[in-house]
Short mmCIF file of C-alpha atoms and ligand atoms in Angstrom, two decimals:
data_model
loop_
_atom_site.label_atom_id
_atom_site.label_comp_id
_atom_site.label_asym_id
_atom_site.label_seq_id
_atom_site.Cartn_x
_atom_site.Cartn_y
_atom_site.Cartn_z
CA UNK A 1 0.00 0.00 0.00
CA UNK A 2 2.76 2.61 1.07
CA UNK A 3 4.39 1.86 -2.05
CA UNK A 4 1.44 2.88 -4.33
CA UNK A 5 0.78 6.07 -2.43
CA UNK A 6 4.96 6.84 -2.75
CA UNK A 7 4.69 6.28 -6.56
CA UNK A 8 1.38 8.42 -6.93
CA UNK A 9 3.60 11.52 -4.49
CA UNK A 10 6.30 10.96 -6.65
CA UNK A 11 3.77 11.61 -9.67
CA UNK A 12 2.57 14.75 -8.51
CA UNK A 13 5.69 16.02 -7.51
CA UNK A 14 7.42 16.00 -10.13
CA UNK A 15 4.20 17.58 -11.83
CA UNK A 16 3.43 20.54 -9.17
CA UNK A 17 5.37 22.89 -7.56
CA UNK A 18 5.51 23.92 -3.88
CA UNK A 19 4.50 21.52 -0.97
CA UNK A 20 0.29 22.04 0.28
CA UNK A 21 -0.12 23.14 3.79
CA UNK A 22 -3.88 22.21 3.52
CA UNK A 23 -5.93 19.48 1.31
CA UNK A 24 -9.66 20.14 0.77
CA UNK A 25 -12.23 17.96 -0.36
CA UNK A 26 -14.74 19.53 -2.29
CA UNK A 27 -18.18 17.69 -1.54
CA UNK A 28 -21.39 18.06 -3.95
CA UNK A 29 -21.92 21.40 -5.24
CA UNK A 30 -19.62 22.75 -3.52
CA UNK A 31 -16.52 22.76 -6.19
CA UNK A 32 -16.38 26.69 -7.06
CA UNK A 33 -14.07 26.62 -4.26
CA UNK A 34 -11.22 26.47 -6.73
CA UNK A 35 -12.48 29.49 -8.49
CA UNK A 36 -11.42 31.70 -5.58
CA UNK A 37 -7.61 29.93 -5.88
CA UNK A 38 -4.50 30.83 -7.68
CA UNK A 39 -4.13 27.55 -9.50
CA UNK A 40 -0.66 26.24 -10.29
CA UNK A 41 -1.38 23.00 -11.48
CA UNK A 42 -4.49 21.07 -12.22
CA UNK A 43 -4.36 17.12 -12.67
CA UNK A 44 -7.09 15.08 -13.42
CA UNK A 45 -7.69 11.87 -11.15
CA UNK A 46 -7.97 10.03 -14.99
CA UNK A 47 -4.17 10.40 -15.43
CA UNK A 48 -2.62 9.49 -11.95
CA UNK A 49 -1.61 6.49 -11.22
CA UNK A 50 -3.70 4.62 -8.57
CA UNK A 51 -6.11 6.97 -8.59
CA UNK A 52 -9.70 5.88 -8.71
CA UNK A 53 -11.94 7.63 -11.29
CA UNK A 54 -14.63 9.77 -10.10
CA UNK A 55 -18.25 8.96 -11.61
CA UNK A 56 -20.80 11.29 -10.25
CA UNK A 57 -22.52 14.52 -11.63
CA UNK A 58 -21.41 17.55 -9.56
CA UNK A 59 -18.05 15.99 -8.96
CA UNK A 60 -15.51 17.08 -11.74
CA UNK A 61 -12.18 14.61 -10.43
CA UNK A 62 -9.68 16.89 -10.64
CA UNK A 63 -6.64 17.44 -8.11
CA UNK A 64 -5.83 21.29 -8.37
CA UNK A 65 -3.10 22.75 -6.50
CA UNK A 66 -2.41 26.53 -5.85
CA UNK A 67 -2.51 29.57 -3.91
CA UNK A 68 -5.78 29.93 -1.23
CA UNK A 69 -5.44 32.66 1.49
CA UNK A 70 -1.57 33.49 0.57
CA UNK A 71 -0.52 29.54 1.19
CA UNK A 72 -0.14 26.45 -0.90
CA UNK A 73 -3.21 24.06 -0.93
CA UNK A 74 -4.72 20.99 -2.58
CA UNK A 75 -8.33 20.65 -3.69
CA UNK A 76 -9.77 17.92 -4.72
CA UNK A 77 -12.78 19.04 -7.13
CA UNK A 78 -14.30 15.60 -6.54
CA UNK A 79 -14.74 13.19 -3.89
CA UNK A 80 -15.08 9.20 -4.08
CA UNK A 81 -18.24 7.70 -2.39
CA UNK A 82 -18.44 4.36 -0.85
CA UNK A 83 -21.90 4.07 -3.07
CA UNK A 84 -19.85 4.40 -6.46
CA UNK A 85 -18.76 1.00 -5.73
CA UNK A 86 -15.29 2.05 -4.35
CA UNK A 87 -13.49 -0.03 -1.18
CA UNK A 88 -12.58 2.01 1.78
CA UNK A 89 -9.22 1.90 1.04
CA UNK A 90 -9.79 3.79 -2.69
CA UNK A 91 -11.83 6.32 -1.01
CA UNK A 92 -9.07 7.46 1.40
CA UNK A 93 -6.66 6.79 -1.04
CA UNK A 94 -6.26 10.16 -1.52
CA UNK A 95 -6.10 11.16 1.81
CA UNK A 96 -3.13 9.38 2.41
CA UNK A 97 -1.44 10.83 -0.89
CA UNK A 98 -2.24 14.35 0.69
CA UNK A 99 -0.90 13.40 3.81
CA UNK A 100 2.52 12.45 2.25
CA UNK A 101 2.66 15.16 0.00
CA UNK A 102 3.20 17.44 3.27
CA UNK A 103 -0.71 18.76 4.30
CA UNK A 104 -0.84 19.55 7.77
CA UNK A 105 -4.77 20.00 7.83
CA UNK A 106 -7.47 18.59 5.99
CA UNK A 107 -10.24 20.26 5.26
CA UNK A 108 -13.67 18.71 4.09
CA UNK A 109 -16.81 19.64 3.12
CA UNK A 110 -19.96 18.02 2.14
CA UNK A 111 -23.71 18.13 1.11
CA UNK A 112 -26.10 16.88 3.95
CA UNK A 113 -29.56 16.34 5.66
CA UNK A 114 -30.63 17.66 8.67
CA UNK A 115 -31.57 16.01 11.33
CA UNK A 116 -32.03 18.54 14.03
CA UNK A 117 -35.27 20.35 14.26
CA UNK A 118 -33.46 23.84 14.38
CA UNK A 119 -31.69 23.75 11.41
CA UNK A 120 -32.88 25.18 7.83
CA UNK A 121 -31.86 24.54 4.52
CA UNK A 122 -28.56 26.75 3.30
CA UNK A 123 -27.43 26.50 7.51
CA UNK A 124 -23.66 25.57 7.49
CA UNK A 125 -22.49 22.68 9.77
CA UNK A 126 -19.28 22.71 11.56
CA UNK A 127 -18.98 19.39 12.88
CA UNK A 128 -17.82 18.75 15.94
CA UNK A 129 -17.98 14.97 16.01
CA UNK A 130 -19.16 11.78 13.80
CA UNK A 131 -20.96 8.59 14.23
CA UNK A 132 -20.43 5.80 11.58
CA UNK A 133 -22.65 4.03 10.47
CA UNK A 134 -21.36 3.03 7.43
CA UNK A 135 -20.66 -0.99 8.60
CA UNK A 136 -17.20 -0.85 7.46
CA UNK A 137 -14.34 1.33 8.28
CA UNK A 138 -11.03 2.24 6.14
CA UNK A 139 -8.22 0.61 8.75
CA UNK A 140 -10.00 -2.59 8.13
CA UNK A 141 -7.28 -5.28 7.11
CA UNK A 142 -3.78 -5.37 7.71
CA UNK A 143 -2.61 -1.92 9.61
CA UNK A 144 0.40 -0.28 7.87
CA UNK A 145 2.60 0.98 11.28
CA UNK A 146 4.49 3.79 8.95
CA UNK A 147 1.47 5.43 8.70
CA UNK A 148 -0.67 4.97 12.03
CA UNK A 149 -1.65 2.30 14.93
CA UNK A 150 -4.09 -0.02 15.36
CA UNK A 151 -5.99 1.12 17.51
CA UNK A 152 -6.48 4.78 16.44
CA UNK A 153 -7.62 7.29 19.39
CA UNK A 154 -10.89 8.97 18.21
CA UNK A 155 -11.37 11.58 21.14
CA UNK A 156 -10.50 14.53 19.33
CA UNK A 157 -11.95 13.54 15.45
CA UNK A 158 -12.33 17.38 14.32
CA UNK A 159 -9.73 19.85 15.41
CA UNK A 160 -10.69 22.04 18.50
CA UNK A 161 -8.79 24.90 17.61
CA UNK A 162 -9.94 24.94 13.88
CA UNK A 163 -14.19 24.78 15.20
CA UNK A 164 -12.84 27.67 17.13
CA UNK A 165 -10.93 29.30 14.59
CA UNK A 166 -14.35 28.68 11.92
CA UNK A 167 -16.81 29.65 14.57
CA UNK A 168 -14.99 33.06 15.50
CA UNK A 169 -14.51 33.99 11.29
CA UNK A 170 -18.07 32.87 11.18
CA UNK A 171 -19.41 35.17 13.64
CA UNK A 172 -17.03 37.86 12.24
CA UNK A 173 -18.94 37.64 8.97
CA UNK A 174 -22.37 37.18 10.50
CA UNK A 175 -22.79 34.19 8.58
CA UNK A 176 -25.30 31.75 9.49
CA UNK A 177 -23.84 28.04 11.00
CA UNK A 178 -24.33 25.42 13.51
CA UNK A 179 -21.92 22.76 14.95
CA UNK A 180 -23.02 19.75 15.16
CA UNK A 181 -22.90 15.77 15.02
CA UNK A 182 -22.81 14.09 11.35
CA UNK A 183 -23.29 10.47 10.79
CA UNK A 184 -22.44 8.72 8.03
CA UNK A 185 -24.48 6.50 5.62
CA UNK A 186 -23.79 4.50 2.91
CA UNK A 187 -26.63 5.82 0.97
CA UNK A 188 -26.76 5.76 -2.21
CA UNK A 189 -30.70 5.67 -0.97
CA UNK A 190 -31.98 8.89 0.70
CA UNK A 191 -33.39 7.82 4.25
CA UNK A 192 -37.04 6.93 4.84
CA UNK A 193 -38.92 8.94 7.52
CA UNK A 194 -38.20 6.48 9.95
CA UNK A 195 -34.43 5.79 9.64
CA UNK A 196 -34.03 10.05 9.74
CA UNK A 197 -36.04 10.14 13.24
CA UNK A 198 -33.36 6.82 14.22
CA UNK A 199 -30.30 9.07 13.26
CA UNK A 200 -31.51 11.80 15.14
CA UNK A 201 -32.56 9.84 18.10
CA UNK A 202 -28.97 8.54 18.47
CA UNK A 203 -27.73 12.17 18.37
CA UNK A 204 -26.90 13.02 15.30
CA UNK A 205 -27.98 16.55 14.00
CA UNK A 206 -26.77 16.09 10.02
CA UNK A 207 -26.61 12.74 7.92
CA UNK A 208 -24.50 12.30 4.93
CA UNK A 209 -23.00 9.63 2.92
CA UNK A 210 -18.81 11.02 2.92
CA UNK A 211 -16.71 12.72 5.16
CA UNK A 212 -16.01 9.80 7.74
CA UNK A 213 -14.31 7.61 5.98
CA UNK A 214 -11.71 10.25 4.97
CA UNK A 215 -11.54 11.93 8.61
CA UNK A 216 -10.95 8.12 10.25
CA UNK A 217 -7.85 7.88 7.61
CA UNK A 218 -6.70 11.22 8.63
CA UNK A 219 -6.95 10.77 12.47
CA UNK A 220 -5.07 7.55 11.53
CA UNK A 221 -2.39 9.45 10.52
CA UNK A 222 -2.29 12.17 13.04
CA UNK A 223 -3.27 14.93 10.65
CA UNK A 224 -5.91 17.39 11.98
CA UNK A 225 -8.80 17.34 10.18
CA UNK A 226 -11.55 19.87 10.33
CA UNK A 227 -15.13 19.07 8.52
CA UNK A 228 -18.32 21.71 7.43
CA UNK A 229 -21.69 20.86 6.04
CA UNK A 230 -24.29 22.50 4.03
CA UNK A 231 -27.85 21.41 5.02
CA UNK A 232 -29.25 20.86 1.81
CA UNK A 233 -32.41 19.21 3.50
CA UNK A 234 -34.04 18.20 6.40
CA UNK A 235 -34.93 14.89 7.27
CA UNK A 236 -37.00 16.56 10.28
CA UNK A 237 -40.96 15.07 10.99
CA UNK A 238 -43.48 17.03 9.17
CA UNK A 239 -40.72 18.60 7.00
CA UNK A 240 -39.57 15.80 4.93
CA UNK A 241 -40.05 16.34 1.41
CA UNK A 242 -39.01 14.57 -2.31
CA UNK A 243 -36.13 15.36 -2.90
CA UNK A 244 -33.01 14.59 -6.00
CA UNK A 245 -29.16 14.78 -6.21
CA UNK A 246 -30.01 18.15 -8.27
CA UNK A 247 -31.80 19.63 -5.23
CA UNK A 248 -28.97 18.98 -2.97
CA UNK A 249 -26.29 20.23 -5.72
CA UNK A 250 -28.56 23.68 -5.91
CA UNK A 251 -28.81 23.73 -2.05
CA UNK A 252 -25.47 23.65 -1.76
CA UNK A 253 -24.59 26.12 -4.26
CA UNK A 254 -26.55 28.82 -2.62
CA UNK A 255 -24.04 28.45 0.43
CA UNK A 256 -21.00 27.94 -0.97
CA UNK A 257 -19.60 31.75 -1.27
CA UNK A 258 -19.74 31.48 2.47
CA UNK A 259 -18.29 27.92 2.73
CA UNK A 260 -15.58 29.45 0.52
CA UNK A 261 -14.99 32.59 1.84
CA UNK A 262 -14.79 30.54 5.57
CA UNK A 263 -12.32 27.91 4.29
CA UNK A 264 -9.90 30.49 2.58
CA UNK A 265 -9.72 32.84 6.03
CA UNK A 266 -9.04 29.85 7.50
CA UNK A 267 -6.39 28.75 6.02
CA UNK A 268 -5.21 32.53 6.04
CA UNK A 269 -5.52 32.82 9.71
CA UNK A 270 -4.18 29.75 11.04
CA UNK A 271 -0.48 29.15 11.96
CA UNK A 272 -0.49 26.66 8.99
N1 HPA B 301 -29.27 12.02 3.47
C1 HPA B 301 -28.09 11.46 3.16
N2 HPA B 301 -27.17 12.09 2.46
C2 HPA B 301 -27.43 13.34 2.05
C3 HPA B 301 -28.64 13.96 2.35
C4 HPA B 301 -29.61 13.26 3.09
O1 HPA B 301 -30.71 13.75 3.40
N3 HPA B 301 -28.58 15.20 1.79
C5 HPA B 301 -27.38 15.31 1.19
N4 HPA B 301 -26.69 14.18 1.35
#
């Protein structure tokens, strides 16, 4: 496995220049991220080796790296879902790429329901912790020691001092958010009335179907990961409605200037 990821680093390297403080993971609808960046270099996931290829409308599987807030960053316009078909191992594949490539935080976003009865659509989500329920897990299988333990420590999943750092820039802005729980689905089925009232009965206040995998590799790996969600809809009694992949990609649209603008004085305010 280590040798894979070293051959994909050596790839990019020798196809980028100047090492990424931060990664970000751009989740559905939320790719105009990259619009706001100086971009250096843009590779697409087609043409790197080991890569998995991304499949989904609203995900355009590219790896772009540039300038965000006056530092060096990767974005990855495109995520890879569980659903797709993809192990657990290809969907933090490029986490661990990241990782080695020098990022110091890791930053992702995502598309999700709401589950708490206070939140609206277009609310942003810091989140402050995870369930899984995803019945599997990414350190499944043999663990590689160069990159992490065992028996990862999960008592600190998003960093403290980034929630801080977003809440306070937040605030600054007067931009709407919350900070809550998101668990994590398989999907790709939206829930049914009943399994949304079960995810908020077990204290969740967002569900989704990403994010966890890729913050369980990074904890793996020591590398600080902070997470933000748009509610795109609310899985909340009396409030459910029909809803497609187009209506999340349009929810999520309408927030992401903020999501943007939050993520880029982040990175320019921390001590990256
Ligand atoms: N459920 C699961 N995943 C989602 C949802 C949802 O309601 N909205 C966006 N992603």
């Amino acid at each position: 496995m280590l040798e894979k990821i070293k051959e994909t680093v050596d790839y990019i390297r020798q196809r980028t220049d100047g090492e990424p403080v931060a990664g970000i993971v751009l989740g559905t609808g939320l790719g105009g991220l990259v619009n706001e960046m100086e971009i250096k270099n843009t590779l697409h996931y087609s043409d790197i080796p080991n890569f998995p290829v991304s499949t989904v409308k609203g995900h355009k599987g590219q790896l772009i790296f540039g300038m965000l807030g006056g530092k060096n960053v990767v974005a990855m316009q495109g995520r890879f879902h569980y659903y797709e078909g993809y192990s657990m191992q290809e969907v933090t594949f490029p986490i661990k790429v990241m990782k080695l490539l020098g990022i110091r935080l890791l930053m992702l976003s995502n598309a999700a329901g709401g589950v708490n009865p206070d939140y609206n659509i277009g609310d942003m989500m810091i989140i402050r912790d995870h369930i899984n329920l995803m019945g599997n897990n990414p350190l499944i299988g043999k663990n590689d020691t160069s990159l992490g333990p065992r028996f990862p420590d999960m008592s600190e999943p998003y960093d403290k001092k980034m929630i801080r750092l977003a809440a306070k820039i937040a605030r600054h802005h007067g931009m709407k958010f919350q900070v809550g729980v998101y668990a994590a689905v398989t999907g790709p089925t939206f829930e049914t009335p009943s399994e949304y009232k079960y995810i908020r009965i077990i204290g969740a206040d967002a569900v989704g179907m990403s994010t966890v995998p890729e913050a369980i590799a990074a904890r793996h790996m020591d590398l600080p990961c902070f997470a933000v969600s748009v509610i795109s809809d609310l899985g909340v009694e009396g409030k459910i409605v029909e809803i497609t992949h187009e209506d999340v990609i349009d929810a999520a649209g309408l927030v992401e200037p903020n999501m943007t603008r939050l993520i880029r004085e982040m990175i320019e305010t921390s001590d990256l």
